[in-house]
Amino acid sequence: MSSQNTELSSPLAAEQLTQLNKITASMSTNQLAWVSGYLYGLSQAGAPSAGSSAPAAPTEMPTLTVLFGSQTGNAKGVAQQAAAAAEAAGLKVRCVSMADYKPKELKGETHVLITSCTQGEGDPPDDAIEFHEFLASKKAPKLEGVKYSVLALGDSSYEFFCQTGKDFDERFAKLGATSVEPRVDCDVEYETDAAGWVERAVSAIAKDIKANSASQVTVSAAATPTATTSQYNKKNPFTATLETNQKITGRNSVKDIRHFEISLEGSGLTYKAGDSLGIWFRNDEKIVDEIIAKLSLDADASISVDDQTVSLKEALTRYYELTLSHPGFVAKYAEAAKIEALTKLAEDRHALREYLEARQIIDIVREHPVELAAEQFVACLRRLTPRLYSIASSQADVDEEVHLTVAVVKYEAFGEEHYGGASGFLAERLEEGGEVDVFVEHSHFRLPEDNSPVIMVGPGTGVAPFRAFMQEIDANDRENDTWLFFGNPTFTEDFLYQVEWQDYLKRNVLNKINLAFSRDQKDKIYVQHRLLEKAADVWAWLEKGAYFYVCGDATHMAKDVHEALITIIEQQGGKTREDAEAYVNELRKNKRYQRDVY
């Protein structure tokens, strides 16, 4: 249509039409869809019905609240997709982290969508703990009339798969809420299932609101954009260059920990201290070749991956998980290969988890080699997922670089040497100058905005984000008092970044450091013991407004440190256990207790 005809047929003034054309010219398809839905919603909300002489009194549209509990950003990303889809449909939307949501507001909700991941042994992510506990308490309100749906994110390799999402679904139902779309439990390959849930759940919510509101809404299936501020992201990673691969543990250490420096030059990628770097790694070609040989496969067989056709060898190298075995693989492999022993094993959940503990995919194939078609074997696998590592640098100090502190997973089992997927790729198979696909995953793990004191607990590679914190504080001449608790097996072999910490101490950028080298004496000493030894000072810092950070192992260390923190508050503050736990919850609510655990 010519601009002249457009102007003649448009109800807009010429100046308005010119402005509209300028605005829409640079918009993407998703942005146009959002604007279309938004404007349509506005027009319908304010339009009088046909034949009426005067507009009816407006009825306020109910608000859809999208709540997320997220540790690495996946649940947050899906929540943002749902919010964008709802906005494009003309709905009023509020998208908020459970950490920032006041539970008492729940009694006023009418429509709620929930996305949540699960941590460790069925635990909620840090930002969902308080809301999760509230729903299980006597304080939780009745929710009759509330319409909701839940998306649960998890990993079927763990026993308590998607447990937190299941808990939210069960508790909303028990409180009287009505599910408008059944809960979806997503495994590590969550994107397709999550997109389907977003479309169905938003459609169901929009339909309900339309039926009970004067406002008219239209749902667009195209309205599910992913919120992003960079052209490079998880689905479109930047091909970076590995500049440095340096072992920073001693020759006799029981650990192999590497310091990596990766160039982001030309990417435009930015990150903040506390963020993570996603690594898209490639599987070991030796393992790929052995699997192909053991199963009598054709390396050049065609495999369809993401609407493209690649060879089987390329598919197994770049697109499918060959390192982390999981229950689903055993069940599917047993069925495809008709292996009775594996079929029986797959039926015993406890025995299966013991069997998988030290085994990678290659171990199972070595034990049970069969002849399979390429498509049959690929159907047993799940897609490769990137590994996330806490960033160990601040851009205020290193500019277009990003640093990582990575423990190389390496062990002997069944007469063979085994490596972790990403750590083995970075440490052993990627040479300096080689290319690696990366993206930035933004986090809630942040320094205080003001000059409040900072207590950092980071044993082993958990020290990584605190190195970034110190670079940030140093580069910007911040005045935060800082205190580091660091631990590892031995002082002589495992004191990571020792020279840097000593320099920070000398210049008073780091005010205090307490070390826990577990094997340097008869009785093992860990960071939680050092915290208890310094209980009076820790309490004094907390009372001065200190932020308390923990990074590292979620299974043992983080729980032990949490218990130590409660004990310190209980004893030094003269509080009951219940009051000490409430104090910790208040710290968490005010973002003064933050954890980056894995």
Short mmCIF file of N, CA, C and O in Angstrom, two decimals, residues 59-151:
data_model
loop_
_atom_site.label_atom_id
_atom_site.label_comp_id
_atom_site.label_asym_id
_atom_site.label_seq_id
_atom_site.Cartn_x
_atom_site.Cartn_y
_atom_site.Cartn_z
N THR A 59 -14.72 -1.28 33.62
CA THR A 59 -14.46 -2.29 34.64
C THR A 59 -12.97 -2.56 34.66
O THR A 59 -12.38 -2.86 33.63
N GLU A 60 -12.36 -2.45 35.85
CA GLU A 60 -10.92 -2.64 35.92
C GLU A 60 -10.56 -4.08 35.62
O GLU A 60 -11.12 -5.02 36.17
N MET A 61 -9.60 -4.24 34.72
CA MET A 61 -9.17 -5.58 34.34
C MET A 61 -8.35 -6.21 35.47
O MET A 61 -7.47 -5.57 36.04
N PRO A 62 -8.61 -7.48 35.79
CA PRO A 62 -7.78 -8.16 36.80
C PRO A 62 -6.34 -8.23 36.34
O PRO A 62 -6.03 -8.25 35.14
N THR A 63 -5.43 -8.28 37.29
CA THR A 63 -4.00 -8.37 37.00
C THR A 63 -3.54 -9.82 37.07
O THR A 63 -3.88 -10.54 38.02
N LEU A 64 -2.80 -10.24 36.07
CA LEU A 64 -2.14 -11.54 36.10
C LEU A 64 -0.78 -11.36 36.77
O LEU A 64 0.03 -10.57 36.32
N THR A 65 -0.54 -12.10 37.84
CA THR A 65 0.74 -12.05 38.52
C THR A 65 1.56 -13.28 38.14
O THR A 65 1.10 -14.41 38.30
N VAL A 66 2.75 -13.04 37.61
CA VAL A 66 3.66 -14.13 37.23
C VAL A 66 4.78 -14.16 38.26
O VAL A 66 5.58 -13.22 38.36
N LEU A 67 4.83 -15.24 39.04
CA LEU A 67 5.83 -15.39 40.10
C LEU A 67 6.89 -16.39 39.68
O LEU A 67 6.57 -17.45 39.13
N PHE A 68 8.15 -16.08 39.95
CA PHE A 68 9.21 -17.02 39.60
C PHE A 68 10.17 -17.23 40.76
O PHE A 68 10.47 -16.31 41.52
N GLY A 69 10.63 -18.48 40.88
CA GLY A 69 11.71 -18.85 41.79
C GLY A 69 12.83 -19.40 40.95
O GLY A 69 12.70 -20.46 40.34
N SER A 70 13.94 -18.69 40.87
CA SER A 70 14.97 -19.02 39.89
C SER A 70 16.35 -18.97 40.52
O SER A 70 16.66 -18.05 41.28
N GLN A 71 17.19 -19.96 40.21
CA GLN A 71 18.56 -19.97 40.72
C GLN A 71 19.56 -19.56 39.65
O GLN A 71 20.46 -18.77 39.89
N THR A 72 19.39 -20.09 38.45
CA THR A 72 20.34 -19.79 37.38
C THR A 72 19.77 -18.88 36.30
O THR A 72 20.48 -18.48 35.38
N GLY A 73 18.48 -18.57 36.39
CA GLY A 73 17.88 -17.65 35.42
C GLY A 73 16.89 -18.30 34.49
O GLY A 73 16.15 -17.61 33.78
N ASN A 74 16.83 -19.64 34.45
CA ASN A 74 15.91 -20.30 33.51
C ASN A 74 14.45 -20.05 33.86
O ASN A 74 13.63 -19.71 32.99
N ALA A 75 14.09 -20.22 35.12
CA ALA A 75 12.70 -19.99 35.54
C ALA A 75 12.31 -18.53 35.34
O ALA A 75 11.18 -18.22 34.96
N LYS A 76 13.25 -17.64 35.60
CA LYS A 76 12.99 -16.22 35.38
C LYS A 76 12.74 -15.95 33.90
O LYS A 76 11.83 -15.19 33.54
N GLY A 77 13.55 -16.56 33.04
CA GLY A 77 13.37 -16.37 31.60
C GLY A 77 12.01 -16.82 31.12
O GLY A 77 11.36 -16.14 30.31
N VAL A 78 11.53 -17.97 31.59
CA VAL A 78 10.21 -18.47 31.19
C VAL A 78 9.13 -17.54 31.72
O VAL A 78 8.15 -17.24 31.03
N ALA A 79 9.30 -17.04 32.95
CA ALA A 79 8.33 -16.10 33.51
C ALA A 79 8.24 -14.83 32.67
O ALA A 79 7.15 -14.30 32.43
N GLN A 80 9.39 -14.36 32.21
CA GLN A 80 9.39 -13.16 31.36
C GLN A 80 8.70 -13.43 30.02
O GLN A 80 8.02 -12.56 29.48
N GLN A 81 8.88 -14.64 29.48
CA GLN A 81 8.18 -15.01 28.25
C GLN A 81 6.67 -15.00 28.48
O GLN A 81 5.90 -14.50 27.65
N ALA A 82 6.24 -15.58 29.61
CA ALA A 82 4.81 -15.61 29.91
C ALA A 82 4.26 -14.20 30.08
O ALA A 82 3.16 -13.88 29.60
N ALA A 83 5.02 -13.33 30.76
CA ALA A 83 4.56 -11.96 30.96
C ALA A 83 4.46 -11.22 29.63
O ALA A 83 3.51 -10.47 29.40
N ALA A 84 5.46 -11.43 28.74
CA ALA A 84 5.43 -10.77 27.43
C ALA A 84 4.24 -11.25 26.61
O ALA A 84 3.58 -10.46 25.93
N ALA A 85 3.96 -12.55 26.67
CA ALA A 85 2.82 -13.10 25.92
C ALA A 85 1.52 -12.52 26.45
O ALA A 85 0.61 -12.19 25.68
N ALA A 86 1.41 -12.41 27.77
CA ALA A 86 0.19 -11.88 28.37
C ALA A 86 0.00 -10.40 28.02
O ALA A 86 -1.11 -9.94 27.75
N GLU A 87 1.10 -9.64 28.04
CA GLU A 87 1.01 -8.22 27.68
C GLU A 87 0.58 -8.07 26.23
O GLU A 87 -0.22 -7.20 25.88
N ALA A 88 1.13 -8.92 25.37
CA ALA A 88 0.76 -8.85 23.96
C ALA A 88 -0.70 -9.20 23.75
O ALA A 88 -1.31 -8.79 22.77
N ALA A 89 -1.25 -9.97 24.67
CA ALA A 89 -2.67 -10.33 24.60
C ALA A 89 -3.56 -9.25 25.20
O ALA A 89 -4.78 -9.40 25.24
N GLY A 90 -2.94 -8.17 25.67
CA GLY A 90 -3.73 -7.08 26.22
C GLY A 90 -4.03 -7.21 27.70
O GLY A 90 -4.85 -6.47 28.24
N LEU A 91 -3.37 -8.14 28.39
CA LEU A 91 -3.60 -8.32 29.81
C LEU A 91 -2.75 -7.37 30.65
O LEU A 91 -1.68 -6.95 30.23
N LYS A 92 -3.23 -7.07 31.84
CA LYS A 92 -2.42 -6.36 32.82
C LYS A 92 -1.56 -7.41 33.53
O LYS A 92 -2.08 -8.39 34.04
N VAL A 93 -0.25 -7.18 33.56
CA VAL A 93 0.66 -8.21 34.04
C VAL A 93 1.65 -7.63 35.06
O VAL A 93 2.14 -6.51 34.90
N ARG A 94 1.94 -8.44 36.04
CA ARG A 94 3.01 -8.13 36.99
C ARG A 94 3.91 -9.35 37.08
O ARG A 94 3.45 -10.45 37.41
N CYS A 95 5.18 -9.20 36.74
CA CYS A 95 6.14 -10.30 36.77
C CYS A 95 7.14 -10.01 37.88
O CYS A 95 7.82 -8.98 37.86
N VAL A 96 7.23 -10.91 38.88
CA VAL A 96 8.03 -10.59 40.06
C VAL A 96 8.68 -11.84 40.65
O VAL A 96 8.11 -12.92 40.64
N SER A 97 9.90 -11.68 41.14
CA SER A 97 10.59 -12.75 41.84
C SER A 97 9.87 -13.02 43.16
O SER A 97 9.39 -12.11 43.83
N MET A 98 9.82 -14.28 43.55
CA MET A 98 9.20 -14.62 44.84
C MET A 98 9.92 -13.95 46.00
O MET A 98 9.32 -13.71 47.04
N ALA A 99 11.20 -13.65 45.81
CA ALA A 99 11.96 -12.97 46.86
C ALA A 99 11.46 -11.55 47.09
O ALA A 99 11.58 -11.00 48.19
N ASP A 100 10.90 -10.95 46.05
CA ASP A 100 10.42 -9.57 46.13
C ASP A 100 8.91 -9.48 46.33
O ASP A 100 8.34 -8.39 46.34
N TYR A 101 8.27 -10.63 46.46
CA TYR A 101 6.81 -10.68 46.57
C TYR A 101 6.42 -10.79 48.04
O TYR A 101 6.96 -11.62 48.78
N LYS A 102 5.48 -9.97 48.48
CA LYS A 102 5.01 -10.03 49.85
C LYS A 102 3.90 -11.07 49.94
O LYS A 102 2.84 -10.90 49.33
N PRO A 103 4.13 -12.16 50.68
CA PRO A 103 3.15 -13.24 50.71
C PRO A 103 1.74 -12.81 51.07
O PRO A 103 0.77 -13.40 50.60
N LYS A 104 1.61 -11.76 51.90
CA LYS A 104 0.28 -11.32 52.30
C LYS A 104 -0.54 -10.81 51.11
O LYS A 104 -1.77 -10.71 51.18
N GLU A 105 0.16 -10.47 49.99
CA GLU A 105 -0.54 -10.00 48.81
C GLU A 105 -1.33 -11.12 48.13
O GLU A 105 -2.20 -10.86 47.30
N LEU A 106 -1.00 -12.36 48.47
CA LEU A 106 -1.59 -13.51 47.78
C LEU A 106 -3.11 -13.52 47.89
O LEU A 106 -3.82 -13.92 46.96
N LYS A 107 -3.63 -13.07 49.04
CA LYS A 107 -5.08 -13.12 49.25
C LYS A 107 -5.83 -12.19 48.30
O LYS A 107 -7.05 -12.33 48.12
N GLY A 108 -5.12 -11.25 47.69
CA GLY A 108 -5.77 -10.33 46.76
C GLY A 108 -5.62 -10.71 45.30
O GLY A 108 -6.13 -10.01 44.41
N GLU A 109 -4.96 -11.83 45.02
CA GLU A 109 -4.73 -12.25 43.63
C GLU A 109 -5.95 -12.93 43.05
O GLU A 109 -6.75 -13.56 43.77
N THR A 110 -6.06 -12.82 41.73
CA THR A 110 -7.13 -13.55 41.02
C THR A 110 -6.57 -14.53 40.01
O THR A 110 -7.17 -15.57 39.74
N HIS A 111 -5.42 -14.20 39.42
CA HIS A 111 -4.82 -15.04 38.38
C HIS A 111 -3.30 -15.07 38.60
O HIS A 111 -2.67 -14.01 38.66
N VAL A 112 -2.74 -16.28 38.71
CA VAL A 112 -1.33 -16.43 39.03
C VAL A 112 -0.69 -17.51 38.15
O VAL A 112 -1.25 -18.60 38.01
N LEU A 113 0.46 -17.19 37.58
CA LEU A 113 1.29 -18.18 36.92
C LEU A 113 2.58 -18.31 37.71
O LEU A 113 3.14 -17.31 38.16
N ILE A 114 3.05 -19.56 37.89
CA ILE A 114 4.24 -19.81 38.69
C ILE A 114 5.26 -20.59 37.88
O ILE A 114 4.92 -21.60 37.24
N THR A 115 6.50 -20.14 37.91
CA THR A 115 7.61 -20.91 37.33
C THR A 115 8.67 -21.06 38.42
O THR A 115 9.01 -20.09 39.09
N SER A 116 9.17 -22.29 38.59
CA SER A 116 10.17 -22.49 39.64
C SER A 116 11.05 -23.68 39.31
O SER A 116 10.60 -24.69 38.77
N CYS A 117 12.32 -23.55 39.68
CA CYS A 117 13.25 -24.66 39.58
C CYS A 117 13.31 -25.35 40.94
O CYS A 117 12.65 -24.95 41.89
N THR A 118 14.11 -26.42 41.02
CA THR A 118 14.31 -27.15 42.27
C THR A 118 15.80 -27.28 42.52
O THR A 118 16.57 -27.51 41.59
N GLN A 119 16.20 -27.12 43.78
CA GLN A 119 17.61 -27.22 44.16
C GLN A 119 17.87 -28.53 44.90
O GLN A 119 17.03 -28.97 45.71
N GLY A 120 19.03 -29.12 44.66
CA GLY A 120 19.52 -30.24 45.47
C GLY A 120 18.51 -31.32 45.72
O GLY A 120 17.94 -31.92 44.80
N GLU A 121 18.22 -31.59 46.98
CA GLU A 121 17.34 -32.67 47.37
C GLU A 121 15.90 -32.19 47.51
O GLU A 121 15.26 -32.30 48.56
N GLY A 122 15.36 -31.62 46.44
CA GLY A 122 13.98 -31.18 46.43
C GLY A 122 13.75 -29.83 47.08
O GLY A 122 12.60 -29.47 47.39
N ASP A 123 14.80 -29.05 47.30
CA ASP A 123 14.67 -27.76 47.98
C ASP A 123 14.31 -26.66 46.99
O ASP A 123 14.69 -26.70 45.81
N PRO A 124 13.60 -25.63 47.47
CA PRO A 124 13.30 -24.49 46.59
C PRO A 124 14.55 -23.66 46.36
O PRO A 124 15.47 -23.67 47.18
N PRO A 125 14.61 -22.90 45.27
CA PRO A 125 15.73 -21.97 45.07
C PRO A 125 15.70 -20.90 46.15
O PRO A 125 14.66 -20.67 46.79
N ASP A 126 16.82 -20.24 46.35
CA ASP A 126 16.93 -19.28 47.44
C ASP A 126 15.85 -18.22 47.42
O ASP A 126 15.32 -17.84 48.47
N ASP A 127 15.52 -17.71 46.23
CA ASP A 127 14.55 -16.61 46.18
C ASP A 127 13.11 -17.08 46.38
O ASP A 127 12.19 -16.27 46.43
N ALA A 128 12.90 -18.40 46.51
CA ALA A 128 11.55 -18.93 46.70
C ALA A 128 11.35 -19.52 48.10
O ALA A 128 10.24 -19.96 48.42
N ILE A 129 12.40 -19.54 48.92
CA ILE A 129 12.31 -20.23 50.21
C ILE A 129 11.18 -19.67 51.08
O ILE A 129 10.34 -20.41 51.61
N GLU A 130 11.15 -18.36 51.26
CA GLU A 130 10.16 -17.76 52.16
C GLU A 130 8.74 -17.99 51.65
O GLU A 130 7.83 -18.34 52.42
N PHE A 131 8.51 -17.81 50.35
CA PHE A 131 7.18 -18.01 49.78
C PHE A 131 6.76 -19.47 49.89
O PHE A 131 5.60 -19.79 50.20
N HIS A 132 7.71 -20.37 49.66
CA HIS A 132 7.46 -21.81 49.76
C HIS A 132 7.05 -22.17 51.20
O HIS A 132 6.08 -22.92 51.40
N GLU A 133 7.75 -21.63 52.19
CA GLU A 133 7.42 -21.89 53.58
C GLU A 133 6.07 -21.28 53.96
O GLU A 133 5.28 -21.88 54.71
N PHE A 134 5.79 -20.09 53.43
CA PHE A 134 4.53 -19.41 53.73
C PHE A 134 3.33 -20.25 53.27
O PHE A 134 2.34 -20.40 54.00
N LEU A 135 3.43 -20.81 52.08
CA LEU A 135 2.31 -21.60 51.55
C LEU A 135 2.04 -22.85 52.37
O LEU A 135 0.92 -23.37 52.37
N ALA A 136 3.07 -23.34 53.06
CA ALA A 136 2.90 -24.54 53.88
C ALA A 136 2.50 -24.21 55.31
O ALA A 136 2.25 -25.12 56.11
N SER A 137 2.43 -22.93 55.64
CA SER A 137 2.14 -22.52 57.01
C SER A 137 0.66 -22.26 57.22
O SER A 137 -0.13 -22.20 56.27
N LYS A 138 0.31 -22.06 58.48
CA LYS A 138 -1.09 -21.75 58.81
C LYS A 138 -1.47 -20.34 58.38
O LYS A 138 -2.66 -20.00 58.36
N LYS A 139 -0.48 -19.52 58.04
CA LYS A 139 -0.76 -18.15 57.63
C LYS A 139 -1.26 -18.06 56.19
O LYS A 139 -1.79 -17.02 55.78
N ALA A 140 -1.08 -19.12 55.42
CA ALA A 140 -1.49 -19.10 54.01
C ALA A 140 -3.00 -18.91 53.91
O ALA A 140 -3.76 -19.61 54.58
N PRO A 141 -3.46 -17.97 53.08
CA PRO A 141 -4.91 -17.70 52.99
C PRO A 141 -5.63 -18.71 52.10
O PRO A 141 -5.00 -19.43 51.32
N LYS A 142 -6.93 -18.76 52.23
CA LYS A 142 -7.74 -19.55 51.30
C LYS A 142 -7.68 -18.87 49.93
O LYS A 142 -7.67 -17.65 49.84
N LEU A 143 -7.64 -19.69 48.88
CA LEU A 143 -7.46 -19.14 47.53
C LEU A 143 -8.62 -19.50 46.60
O LEU A 143 -8.43 -19.62 45.40
N GLU A 144 -9.82 -19.69 47.18
CA GLU A 144 -10.97 -19.96 46.31
C GLU A 144 -11.16 -18.82 45.32
O GLU A 144 -11.06 -17.65 45.69
N GLY A 145 -11.38 -19.17 44.08
CA GLY A 145 -11.57 -18.16 43.05
C GLY A 145 -10.31 -17.79 42.31
O GLY A 145 -10.36 -17.15 41.25
N VAL A 146 -9.14 -18.19 42.84
CA VAL A 146 -7.87 -17.91 42.17
C VAL A 146 -7.63 -18.93 41.07
O VAL A 146 -7.78 -20.14 41.28
N LYS A 147 -7.28 -18.47 39.90
CA LYS A 147 -6.95 -19.35 38.77
C LYS A 147 -5.43 -19.34 38.60
O LYS A 147 -4.81 -18.27 38.64
N TYR A 148 -4.84 -20.51 38.40
CA TYR A 148 -3.38 -20.59 38.38
C TYR A 148 -2.89 -21.71 37.48
O TYR A 148 -3.65 -22.59 37.06
N SER A 149 -1.59 -21.69 37.22
CA SER A 149 -0.92 -22.80 36.55
C SER A 149 0.56 -22.75 36.94
O SER A 149 1.08 -21.69 37.27
N VAL A 150 1.22 -23.92 36.93
CA VAL A 150 2.60 -24.04 37.39
C VAL A 150 3.47 -24.68 36.32
O VAL A 150 3.08 -25.68 35.71
N LEU A 151 4.65 -24.10 36.10
CA LEU A 151 5.68 -24.73 35.29
C LEU A 151 6.85 -25.05 36.23
O LEU A 151 7.38 -24.17 36.89
#
